[in-house]
PDB file of C-alpha atoms in Angstrom:
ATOM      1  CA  UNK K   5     -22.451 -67.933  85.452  1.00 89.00           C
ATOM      2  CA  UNK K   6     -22.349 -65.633  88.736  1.00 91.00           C
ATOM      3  CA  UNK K   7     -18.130 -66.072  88.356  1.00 93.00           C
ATOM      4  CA  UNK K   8     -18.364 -65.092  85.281  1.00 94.00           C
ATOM      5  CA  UNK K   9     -20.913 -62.177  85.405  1.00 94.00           C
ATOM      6  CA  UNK K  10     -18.328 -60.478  88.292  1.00 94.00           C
ATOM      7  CA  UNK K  11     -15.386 -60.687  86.104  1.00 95.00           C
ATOM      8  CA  UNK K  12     -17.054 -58.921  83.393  1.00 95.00           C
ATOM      9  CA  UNK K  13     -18.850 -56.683  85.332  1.00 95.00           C
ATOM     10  CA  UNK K  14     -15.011 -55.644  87.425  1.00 95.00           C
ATOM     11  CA  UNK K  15     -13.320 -54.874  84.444  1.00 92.00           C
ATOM     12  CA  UNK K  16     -10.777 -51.764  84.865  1.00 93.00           C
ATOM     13  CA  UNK K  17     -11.390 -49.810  82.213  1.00 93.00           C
ATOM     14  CA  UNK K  18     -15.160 -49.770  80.416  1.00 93.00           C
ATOM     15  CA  UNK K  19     -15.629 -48.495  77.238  1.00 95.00           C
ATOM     16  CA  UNK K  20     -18.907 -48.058  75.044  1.00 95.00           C
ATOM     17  CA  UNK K  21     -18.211 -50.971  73.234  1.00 96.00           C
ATOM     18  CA  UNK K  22     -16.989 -52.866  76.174  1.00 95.00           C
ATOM     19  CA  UNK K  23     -20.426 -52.097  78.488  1.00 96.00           C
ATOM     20  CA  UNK K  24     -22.602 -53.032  75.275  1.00 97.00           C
ATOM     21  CA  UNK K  25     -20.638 -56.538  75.548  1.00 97.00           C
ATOM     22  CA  UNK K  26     -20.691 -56.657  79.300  1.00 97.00           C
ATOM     23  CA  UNK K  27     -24.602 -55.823  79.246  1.00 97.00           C
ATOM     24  CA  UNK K  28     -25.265 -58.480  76.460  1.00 97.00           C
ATOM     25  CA  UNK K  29     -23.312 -61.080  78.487  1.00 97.00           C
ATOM     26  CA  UNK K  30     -25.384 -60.983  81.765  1.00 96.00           C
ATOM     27  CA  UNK K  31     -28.587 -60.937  79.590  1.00 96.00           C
ATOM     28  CA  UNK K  32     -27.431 -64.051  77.877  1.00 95.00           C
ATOM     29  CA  UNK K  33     -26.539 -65.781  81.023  1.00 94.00           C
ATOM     30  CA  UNK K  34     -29.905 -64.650  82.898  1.00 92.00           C
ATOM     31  CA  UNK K  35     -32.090 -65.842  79.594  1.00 94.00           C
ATOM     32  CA  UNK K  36     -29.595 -68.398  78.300  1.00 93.00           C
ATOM     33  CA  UNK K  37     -30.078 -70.259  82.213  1.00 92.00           C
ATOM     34  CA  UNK K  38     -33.705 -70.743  81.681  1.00 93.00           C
ATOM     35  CA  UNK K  39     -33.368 -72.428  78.358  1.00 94.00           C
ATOM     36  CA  UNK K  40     -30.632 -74.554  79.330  1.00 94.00           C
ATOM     37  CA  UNK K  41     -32.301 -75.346  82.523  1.00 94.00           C
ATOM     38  CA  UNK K  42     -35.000 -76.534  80.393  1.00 95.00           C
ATOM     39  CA  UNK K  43     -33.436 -78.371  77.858  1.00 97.00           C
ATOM     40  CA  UNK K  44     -31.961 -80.514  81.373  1.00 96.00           C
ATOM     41  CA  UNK K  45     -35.692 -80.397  82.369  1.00 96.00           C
ATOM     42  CA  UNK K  46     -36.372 -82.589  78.986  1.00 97.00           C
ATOM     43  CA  UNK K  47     -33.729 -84.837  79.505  1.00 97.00           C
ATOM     44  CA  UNK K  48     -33.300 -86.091  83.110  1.00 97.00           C
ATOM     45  CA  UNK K  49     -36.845 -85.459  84.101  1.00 96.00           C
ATOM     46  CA  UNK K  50     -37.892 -85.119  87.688  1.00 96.00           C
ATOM     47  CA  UNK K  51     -34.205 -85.603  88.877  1.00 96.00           C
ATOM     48  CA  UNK K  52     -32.837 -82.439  87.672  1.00 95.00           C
ATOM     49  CA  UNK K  53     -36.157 -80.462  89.006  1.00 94.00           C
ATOM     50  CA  UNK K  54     -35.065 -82.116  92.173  1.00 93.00           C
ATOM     51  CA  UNK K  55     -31.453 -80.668  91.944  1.00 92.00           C
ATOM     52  CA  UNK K  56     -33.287 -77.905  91.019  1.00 89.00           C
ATOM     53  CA  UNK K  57     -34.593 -77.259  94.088  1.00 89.00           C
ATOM     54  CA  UNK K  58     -31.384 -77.469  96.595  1.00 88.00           C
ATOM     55  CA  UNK K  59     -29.322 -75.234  93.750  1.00 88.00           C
ATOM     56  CA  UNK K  60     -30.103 -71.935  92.620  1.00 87.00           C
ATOM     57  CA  UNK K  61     -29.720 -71.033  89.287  1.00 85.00           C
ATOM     58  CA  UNK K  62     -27.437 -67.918  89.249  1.00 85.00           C
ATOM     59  CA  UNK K  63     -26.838 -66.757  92.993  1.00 82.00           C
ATOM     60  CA  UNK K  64     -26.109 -69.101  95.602  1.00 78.00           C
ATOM     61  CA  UNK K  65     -28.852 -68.565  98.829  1.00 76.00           C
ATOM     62  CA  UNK K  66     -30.982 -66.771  96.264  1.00 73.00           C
ATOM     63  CA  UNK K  67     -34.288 -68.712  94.809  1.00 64.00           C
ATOM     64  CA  UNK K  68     -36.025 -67.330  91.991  1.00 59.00           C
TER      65      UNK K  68
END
């Protein structure tokens, strides 16, 4: 998500349209993180909170 989020956000040329998109994108990827981590939550159980712990979810070194 972070690779992502720095492409979009480094685009050359930024129109209306194109921040709108940009601003949408992050949001989903911030939100859209917690609801996939929890759907992972419900399915592998204490092993993904585990992973959970040494990996952050968007920026590495950064727990939140």
């Amino acid at each position: 998500y972070l690779f992502s989020m720095i492409i979009l956000w480094l685009l050359p040329r930024m129109t209306d349209l194109g921040l709108a998109f940009v601003l949408a994108s992050t949001l989903y990827f911030l939100f859209g993180s917690i609801s996939e981590e929890q759907k992972l939550i419900e399915i592998y159980g204490e092993g993904y909170r585990r992973y959970q712990e040494d990996v952050p979810r968007i920026i590495p070194g950064l727990k939140w």
